[in-house]
XYZ file of C-alpha atoms in Angstrom:
511
model
C 37.127 34.129 -14.476
C 38.218 37.103 -17.369
C 40.079 36.824 -20.489
C 42.753 39.474 -21.207
C 43.627 40.586 -24.928
C 47.124 41.867 -25.278
C 46.822 44.158 -28.572
C 51.134 44.640 -28.661
C 53.756 43.068 -25.958
C 57.023 45.431 -25.713
C 59.755 42.991 -24.104
C 62.771 44.764 -23.057
C 65.713 43.283 -20.707
C 68.242 45.300 -19.002
C 71.142 43.245 -17.617
C 75.036 43.731 -16.253
C 76.132 41.287 -18.109
C 75.166 40.177 -21.632
C 72.200 37.672 -21.783
C 72.783 34.854 -24.088
C 69.862 34.999 -27.499
C 68.651 31.311 -26.894
C 67.929 32.389 -23.627
C 65.902 35.667 -24.201
C 64.095 33.743 -27.361
C 62.908 31.194 -24.449
C 62.264 33.665 -22.036
C 59.818 35.358 -25.297
C 58.323 32.180 -26.225
C 57.357 31.016 -21.962
C 56.252 34.897 -22.325
C 53.907 34.353 -25.306
C 52.517 30.905 -23.484
C 51.298 33.175 -20.706
C 47.909 32.250 -19.472
C 46.158 35.585 -19.950
C 42.240 34.101 -17.682
C 42.150 36.050 -14.491
C 39.251 36.936 -11.959
C 39.643 40.626 -12.180
C 35.892 41.133 -11.272
C 34.422 41.909 -14.660
C 30.779 41.397 -15.536
C 30.444 39.165 -18.599
C 29.246 41.522 -21.000
C 31.422 44.142 -19.732
C 34.329 45.435 -21.938
C 37.246 46.951 -20.639
C 40.009 48.463 -22.420
C 43.483 49.688 -21.745
C 45.251 51.738 -23.563
C 49.367 50.996 -21.957
C 50.481 48.664 -19.175
C 53.970 49.271 -18.078
C 55.458 45.856 -16.111
C 58.751 46.061 -14.137
C 60.167 43.059 -12.509
C 63.621 41.417 -11.352
C 64.428 37.983 -11.797
C 67.563 36.160 -11.503
C 69.139 35.705 -14.994
C 69.681 31.479 -14.175
C 65.622 31.338 -13.701
C 63.641 29.059 -15.867
C 61.080 29.773 -18.807
C 58.309 28.264 -16.364
C 59.251 30.455 -13.762
C 59.732 33.621 -16.144
C 56.350 32.875 -16.999
C 54.742 32.479 -13.572
C 56.197 36.066 -12.137
C 54.928 37.886 -15.592
C 51.942 36.413 -14.685
C 51.473 37.701 -11.544
C 52.964 40.827 -12.487
C 50.457 41.380 -15.068
C 47.217 40.636 -12.625
C 48.789 43.261 -10.178
C 49.282 45.610 -12.588
C 45.497 45.136 -14.208
C 44.002 44.781 -10.881
C 45.602 48.366 -10.020
C 44.632 50.404 -13.286
C 41.276 48.904 -12.669
C 41.159 50.266 -9.178
C 42.698 53.672 -10.150
C 41.018 54.140 -13.112
C 41.832 57.665 -15.833
C 42.186 58.711 -19.370
C 43.513 55.385 -20.419
C 41.070 52.799 -19.100
C 38.052 52.614 -20.253
C 34.696 50.613 -19.018
C 31.491 49.604 -21.155
C 28.810 47.672 -19.433
C 28.042 46.165 -22.708
C 29.383 46.115 -26.780
C 26.376 48.515 -27.602
C 27.322 51.080 -25.282
C 30.385 51.268 -26.970
C 29.127 51.566 -30.250
C 26.682 54.160 -28.681
C 30.566 56.065 -27.259
C 32.073 55.788 -30.535
C 29.253 57.060 -32.522
C 28.490 60.006 -30.569
C 32.583 61.068 -30.637
C 32.444 60.855 -33.910
C 29.726 62.725 -34.646
C 31.558 65.430 -32.520
C 35.150 64.553 -34.146
C 36.599 63.499 -31.150
C 39.633 61.237 -31.527
C 40.380 60.961 -28.193
C 39.487 57.716 -27.788
C 40.577 56.251 -31.271
C 42.785 53.909 -29.807
C 40.105 52.008 -27.874
C 38.157 51.895 -31.360
C 41.536 50.037 -32.535
C 41.471 47.820 -29.910
C 37.888 46.272 -30.821
C 38.840 46.000 -34.278
C 36.511 48.793 -35.377
C 39.314 51.253 -37.056
C 42.178 50.143 -38.589
C 44.592 52.423 -37.487
C 44.372 54.999 -34.237
C 45.377 57.309 -35.981
C 41.977 57.541 -37.849
C 41.108 61.185 -39.315
C 37.266 62.584 -38.052
C 35.974 61.442 -41.408
C 37.704 57.834 -41.172
C 36.206 57.773 -37.343
C 32.482 58.679 -39.135
C 32.678 55.638 -41.724
C 34.162 53.304 -39.129
C 31.412 53.821 -36.608
C 28.806 53.467 -39.003
C 30.360 50.134 -40.403
C 30.636 48.656 -37.405
C 27.040 49.632 -36.329
C 25.806 47.815 -39.778
C 27.994 44.866 -39.033
C 25.096 44.340 -36.024
C 21.425 45.380 -37.189
C 20.417 44.647 -33.789
C 22.062 46.958 -32.355
C 20.935 49.725 -34.396
C 17.788 50.932 -33.064
C 19.351 50.861 -28.907
C 22.625 52.622 -30.063
C 20.959 55.250 -31.611
C 17.900 55.297 -28.582
C 20.608 55.934 -26.201
C 21.922 58.882 -28.008
C 18.272 60.116 -28.499
C 17.795 59.972 -25.058
C 21.657 61.941 -24.458
C 20.189 65.180 -26.384
C 19.263 67.221 -23.564
C 22.712 66.532 -21.709
C 24.890 66.251 -24.666
C 23.728 67.287 -27.602
C 24.512 63.779 -29.190
C 21.368 63.860 -31.776
C 22.103 67.294 -33.053
C 25.897 66.403 -33.384
C 24.709 63.234 -35.530
C 22.050 64.972 -37.165
C 24.982 67.597 -38.320
C 27.947 65.597 -39.109
C 26.291 62.610 -40.448
C 24.935 63.028 -44.060
C 21.488 61.225 -44.788
C 22.785 58.938 -47.177
C 25.130 57.507 -44.127
C 21.781 58.193 -42.173
C 19.680 56.139 -44.450
C 22.119 53.002 -45.046
C 21.479 52.397 -41.127
C 18.126 52.907 -40.609
C 17.663 50.486 -43.723
C 19.664 48.076 -42.053
C 17.485 48.731 -38.867
C 14.985 45.994 -38.449
C 12.525 48.215 -36.775
C 12.686 51.161 -39.660
C 13.483 48.643 -43.091
C 9.510 48.328 -43.897
C 8.745 52.072 -43.585
C 11.981 53.398 -46.248
C 10.860 52.636 -49.513
C 7.196 54.997 -48.361
C 9.413 57.905 -47.933
C 8.726 60.930 -48.593
C 5.056 60.361 -48.297
C 3.441 62.122 -51.731
C -0.157 62.818 -52.352
C -3.312 62.400 -50.175
C -2.941 62.148 -47.060
C -5.824 60.222 -44.932
C -8.182 62.037 -43.324
C -7.049 60.582 -39.694
C -3.327 60.033 -39.280
C -2.249 57.797 -36.418
C -1.377 59.928 -33.476
C 2.613 59.934 -31.545
C 2.047 59.064 -28.575
C 3.532 61.086 -25.719
C 6.794 59.570 -24.255
C 10.480 60.073 -23.585
C 11.898 59.540 -26.696
C 9.149 61.451 -28.524
C 9.742 64.170 -26.949
C 13.443 64.802 -27.201
C 12.756 64.400 -30.875
C 10.780 67.226 -30.572
C 12.822 69.593 -28.998
C 15.980 68.091 -31.458
C 13.651 69.907 -34.220
C 12.446 72.666 -32.745
C 16.005 73.513 -31.488
C 17.457 73.027 -34.827
C 14.581 73.589 -37.556
C 17.411 73.963 -40.190
C 18.669 70.638 -39.404
C 14.630 69.229 -39.575
C 14.248 70.635 -42.839
C 17.716 69.239 -43.742
C 17.143 65.583 -42.678
C 13.495 65.719 -42.352
C 13.687 61.602 -44.125
C 15.943 60.708 -41.106
C 14.001 62.477 -37.985
C 10.997 60.943 -39.671
C 11.958 57.459 -39.592
C 13.286 57.943 -35.501
C 9.669 59.082 -34.779
C 8.548 55.788 -36.517
C 10.495 54.057 -34.411
C 9.757 55.817 -30.790
C 6.026 55.474 -31.785
C 5.449 52.253 -32.923
C 8.354 49.926 -32.273
C 6.400 46.739 -32.549
C 5.774 44.351 -35.630
C 2.340 44.410 -37.070
C 0.907 40.373 -36.448
C 0.184 38.552 -39.474
C -2.680 39.696 -41.964
C -3.254 42.676 -39.885
C -6.279 45.136 -41.245
C -5.458 47.386 -43.466
C -1.261 47.032 -42.915
C 0.058 48.772 -46.061
C -2.675 51.758 -45.459
C -1.380 51.590 -41.918
C 2.783 51.838 -42.651
C 1.778 54.425 -44.665
C -0.191 56.652 -42.407
C 2.534 56.310 -39.908
C 5.319 58.229 -42.086
C 2.545 60.535 -43.218
C 2.422 61.291 -39.190
C 5.423 61.187 -38.489
C 7.045 63.394 -41.563
C 4.403 66.101 -40.430
C 5.490 65.790 -36.969
C 9.117 66.588 -37.807
C 7.823 70.090 -39.024
C 4.457 70.754 -37.749
C 4.479 74.279 -38.520
C 4.271 72.874 -42.305
C 0.830 70.970 -41.910
C -2.367 72.852 -42.768
C -6.032 71.747 -42.019
C -8.410 71.929 -39.237
C -7.546 71.362 -35.415
C -6.831 68.061 -33.834
C -10.014 65.699 -33.501
C -8.021 62.668 -33.126
C -6.325 61.762 -29.061
C -2.966 60.358 -28.675
C -2.808 57.061 -26.050
C 0.257 55.422 -24.794
C 1.750 53.250 -26.344
C 3.329 49.641 -25.914
C 6.657 49.321 -25.852
C 10.022 48.464 -24.355
C 11.652 52.254 -24.554
C 12.277 53.256 -20.840
C 10.418 56.202 -19.788
C 7.571 55.401 -22.079
C 4.951 56.936 -19.653
C 3.409 60.290 -20.840
C 5.082 63.235 -20.009
C 2.897 66.352 -18.590
C 3.444 69.981 -20.646
C 4.314 68.355 -23.764
C 1.491 67.483 -26.880
C 3.200 65.541 -29.902
C -0.345 63.965 -31.151
C -0.208 64.660 -34.712
C -3.162 66.538 -36.031
C -5.983 65.173 -37.797
C -7.729 67.621 -40.251
C -11.501 67.574 -41.662
C -9.836 68.004 -44.989
C -10.154 64.454 -46.644
C -7.368 66.156 -49.599
C -4.906 67.233 -48.224
C -1.050 66.508 -49.903
C 2.393 67.143 -49.430
C 3.823 68.987 -51.889
C 5.600 66.171 -54.612
C 8.777 68.367 -54.771
C 9.943 66.340 -51.165
C 12.803 63.996 -52.260
C 14.887 61.446 -50.003
C 18.057 60.846 -50.659
C 19.972 57.646 -52.236
C 21.530 55.516 -48.677
C 25.426 55.459 -49.111
C 28.188 54.784 -46.851
C 30.471 55.484 -49.781
C 33.748 57.231 -47.870
C 32.909 60.674 -49.513
C 29.331 60.495 -48.546
C 31.227 61.156 -44.634
C 32.793 64.199 -45.838
C 29.952 66.316 -46.172
C 29.575 69.173 -43.831
C 32.134 67.699 -41.622
C 33.409 69.507 -38.697
C 37.345 69.502 -37.911
C 39.205 67.277 -35.475
C 38.442 68.635 -32.074
C 40.801 70.845 -30.005
C 42.594 69.207 -27.002
C 42.092 72.820 -25.753
C 38.262 72.064 -25.474
C 36.652 70.760 -22.043
C 35.652 66.599 -22.760
C 32.464 65.651 -24.008
C 29.895 64.771 -21.213
C 29.700 61.239 -21.184
C 26.481 59.586 -22.471
C 24.314 58.388 -18.910
C 23.027 55.378 -18.691
C 19.612 54.450 -19.469
C 19.212 50.968 -17.946
C 16.608 50.350 -15.437
C 16.913 47.031 -13.517
C 13.911 45.277 -11.648
C 13.884 41.772 -9.840
C 11.652 38.746 -11.090
C 10.785 35.735 -9.802
C 9.077 35.081 -12.844
C 11.989 35.236 -15.211
C 11.856 31.663 -16.240
C 8.887 32.759 -18.303
C 11.024 34.285 -20.923
C 12.675 31.192 -22.284
C 9.380 30.340 -23.885
C 9.897 32.587 -26.090
C 11.710 30.843 -27.809
C 9.204 28.091 -28.112
C 6.051 30.013 -28.536
C 6.335 31.245 -32.496
C 6.680 27.180 -33.093
C 3.332 26.774 -31.032
C 1.972 29.293 -33.310
C 1.192 32.477 -30.863
C 2.465 34.572 -34.277
C -0.377 32.685 -36.198
C -3.717 34.671 -37.531
C -6.919 34.068 -36.342
C -8.305 30.759 -37.872
C -11.524 32.608 -38.713
C -11.300 33.733 -42.394
C -11.125 36.914 -43.088
C -10.878 37.435 -39.407
C -9.412 41.274 -38.727
C -7.273 41.203 -35.984
C -6.567 44.005 -33.687
C -3.121 45.572 -33.672
C -2.147 44.012 -30.313
C -3.506 41.020 -31.015
C -0.385 38.684 -29.802
C 0.208 40.846 -27.026
C -3.103 40.184 -25.650
C -2.106 36.539 -26.074
C 0.839 36.979 -24.397
C -0.438 38.313 -21.356
C -3.980 35.637 -20.873
C -1.344 32.948 -21.746
C 0.720 34.228 -18.859
C -1.868 35.580 -16.251
C -4.682 33.431 -17.218
C -2.749 29.627 -17.750
C 0.539 29.720 -15.922
C -0.739 31.911 -12.676
C 1.537 35.080 -13.252
C 0.563 37.826 -10.696
C -0.250 41.052 -13.223
C 1.991 43.017 -11.378
C 4.970 40.875 -11.578
C 8.119 42.807 -13.095
C 8.343 39.797 -16.387
C 5.729 40.701 -17.784
C 6.880 44.049 -18.581
C 9.347 42.181 -20.958
C 6.915 39.178 -21.886
C 4.390 41.721 -23.009
C 6.328 45.044 -24.070
C 4.539 46.812 -21.278
C 0.632 46.362 -22.710
C -1.465 45.853 -19.958
C -5.229 45.800 -20.427
C -5.809 48.840 -19.086
C -3.625 50.755 -21.071
C -6.096 48.881 -24.333
C -8.274 50.521 -26.517
C -10.611 47.477 -26.132
C -11.437 45.606 -22.989
C -9.896 42.344 -23.169
C -12.500 39.463 -25.101
C -11.698 36.086 -23.218
C -13.779 33.841 -25.032
C -11.877 34.893 -28.057
C -8.298 34.731 -26.511
C -9.513 31.047 -24.641
C -10.423 29.788 -28.766
C -6.987 31.246 -29.816
C -5.173 30.076 -26.718
C -6.579 26.232 -26.747
C -4.544 25.474 -29.684
C -1.406 27.226 -28.940
C -1.398 25.891 -24.614
C -1.781 21.827 -26.446
C 1.082 22.349 -28.611
C 3.331 23.499 -25.172
C 1.851 20.973 -23.027
C 2.869 18.617 -25.537
C 6.609 19.699 -26.240
C 6.955 20.076 -22.677
C 5.605 16.188 -22.205
C 7.777 15.245 -24.692
C 11.304 16.853 -24.556
C 10.961 18.130 -20.732
C 9.380 15.414 -18.681
C 10.429 16.088 -15.442
C 10.127 20.043 -15.240
C 6.808 21.143 -15.103
C 5.887 24.106 -16.968
C 5.494 26.665 -13.858
C 8.176 25.356 -12.313
C 10.043 26.298 -15.632
C 8.271 30.060 -15.438
C 9.084 30.494 -11.418
C 13.096 31.414 -12.004
C 14.515 34.467 -9.918
C 15.730 36.705 -12.094
C 17.408 40.548 -12.902
C 16.087 42.252 -15.841
C 18.148 45.096 -16.959
C 15.967 47.092 -19.334
C 16.548 49.833 -21.683
C 15.400 51.170 -25.039
C 14.924 47.745 -27.766
C 16.983 45.826 -25.512
C 16.425 43.312 -22.530
C 18.931 41.361 -20.530
C 17.821 38.244 -17.987
C 20.549 37.617 -15.493
C 19.972 33.962 -14.361
C 21.554 32.289 -10.863
C 24.611 30.361 -12.204
C 23.557 27.778 -9.881
C 20.057 27.374 -12.064
C 21.830 26.132 -14.946
C 19.715 23.131 -16.044
C 20.790 20.772 -18.684
C 17.919 19.466 -19.682
C 16.972 23.393 -20.487
C 20.006 23.887 -21.997
C 19.177 20.920 -24.638
C 16.369 21.608 -25.605
C 17.807 24.893 -26.335
C 15.120 26.733 -24.498
C 18.094 29.367 -22.987
C 20.265 30.478 -26.468
C 19.438 34.299 -26.866
C 16.401 35.068 -28.723
C 17.877 38.260 -30.144
C 15.574 40.455 -32.456
C 11.734 39.724 -31.462
C 9.932 41.564 -33.859
C 6.544 41.362 -31.662
C 8.073 42.967 -28.860
C 10.360 45.669 -30.652
C 13.640 44.844 -28.782
C 16.416 42.280 -28.549
C 16.306 39.880 -25.522
C 19.540 37.853 -24.548
C 19.999 35.280 -21.547
C 23.281 35.748 -19.065
C 24.147 33.107 -16.473
C 25.811 35.151 -13.305
């Protein structure tokens, strides 16, 4: 069933003879208690916004309140079904909330207020007559209220740059102060903001940026708009970082502070590569792990940050980064006027999601449990340096070697954040992994024996699932008949939310 929320209901009665006021009051009271639950075929995560519905109904003035309510309820359901089937400008459908956020931010950047009525219905605008500046401010504030959605929404705009110019429009219309406020709230970039700009001496060898789709879009945007890249350099550097290194570093990773600073320097130089000095590159790029859709390398482009043989390269200390701010006046800088109604409508944002089926979707339920079992803890050996991908190695070995998940199972793309042994810089150290996983495996089995004695661990993992994968966001759809009260009581199927070691938000849906 789908719940319908009505923002405003206006009744008008027409009769050849005057109607008693008490009868009208009873009818209105009955309509206010009308059941707004209908079977409309709308997906659980979908948002459907309808600007206006006109209902016309004839009935005998002698009919009672219950009959009036029933008649109106049936008329409303028919009108809703007609509106959904016919569509039009007054009906908007978004598969999820973040898609609506992305569309609002995109249209706010372009000063397009044609859908302000929809943002008003969602509670993101205080008035459907909001100005472009108010629209931009409301879009930023709506996104700040959902920090986990910040990077998925921005990544969608980056993906849409070639077809819509969405990123360029946002870079032009949104001041750096507001941008940096968003990126300071984003769990993927907040740790890097204090390190900008990278002043002083640079490392001799900077970490290369992988060749993947989002970085190619960012690179093209910088090349088309060099003046904008100069103006929004700090913002673009943080976007490069989020696209290149979406996963958090493991605890006690060797040289973590230096690595973060080197990433900042690498991204800073990548925004304006012509400002780079030094000898030709001697670093090679490899594909980065992560859940970015289409993260594979694309031919015909080179995003590798060049490493200089000169160990004393510096960045000019005159560079500075604006202070983050969401003050209303900050939204007015260089703000374009409202878009003309005579211009063509904006192109829609493309849907960058990918669907795949898995027979081992239940494996993802373990992600609510594994941190408590010690998955993220460092190696017990004192002073032992761990590779950046140590958590992903453990996840892969746990799934394939201990649980028996086939290596080609699509669920591993989510469970291991796209990591595979063949993409690793070094071969798997199986004895070390076995030693590290032994206490984790023991705790996991003990927990199942205590909390879920009737469910075998492999049986829990072998659940048919549909996976919806997009940049930094994954939804696992389980069949409704697979709901298990024991699993629910054990809180295994609650939404994990943001998982920093996987660089994504994970949610579970029963359908």
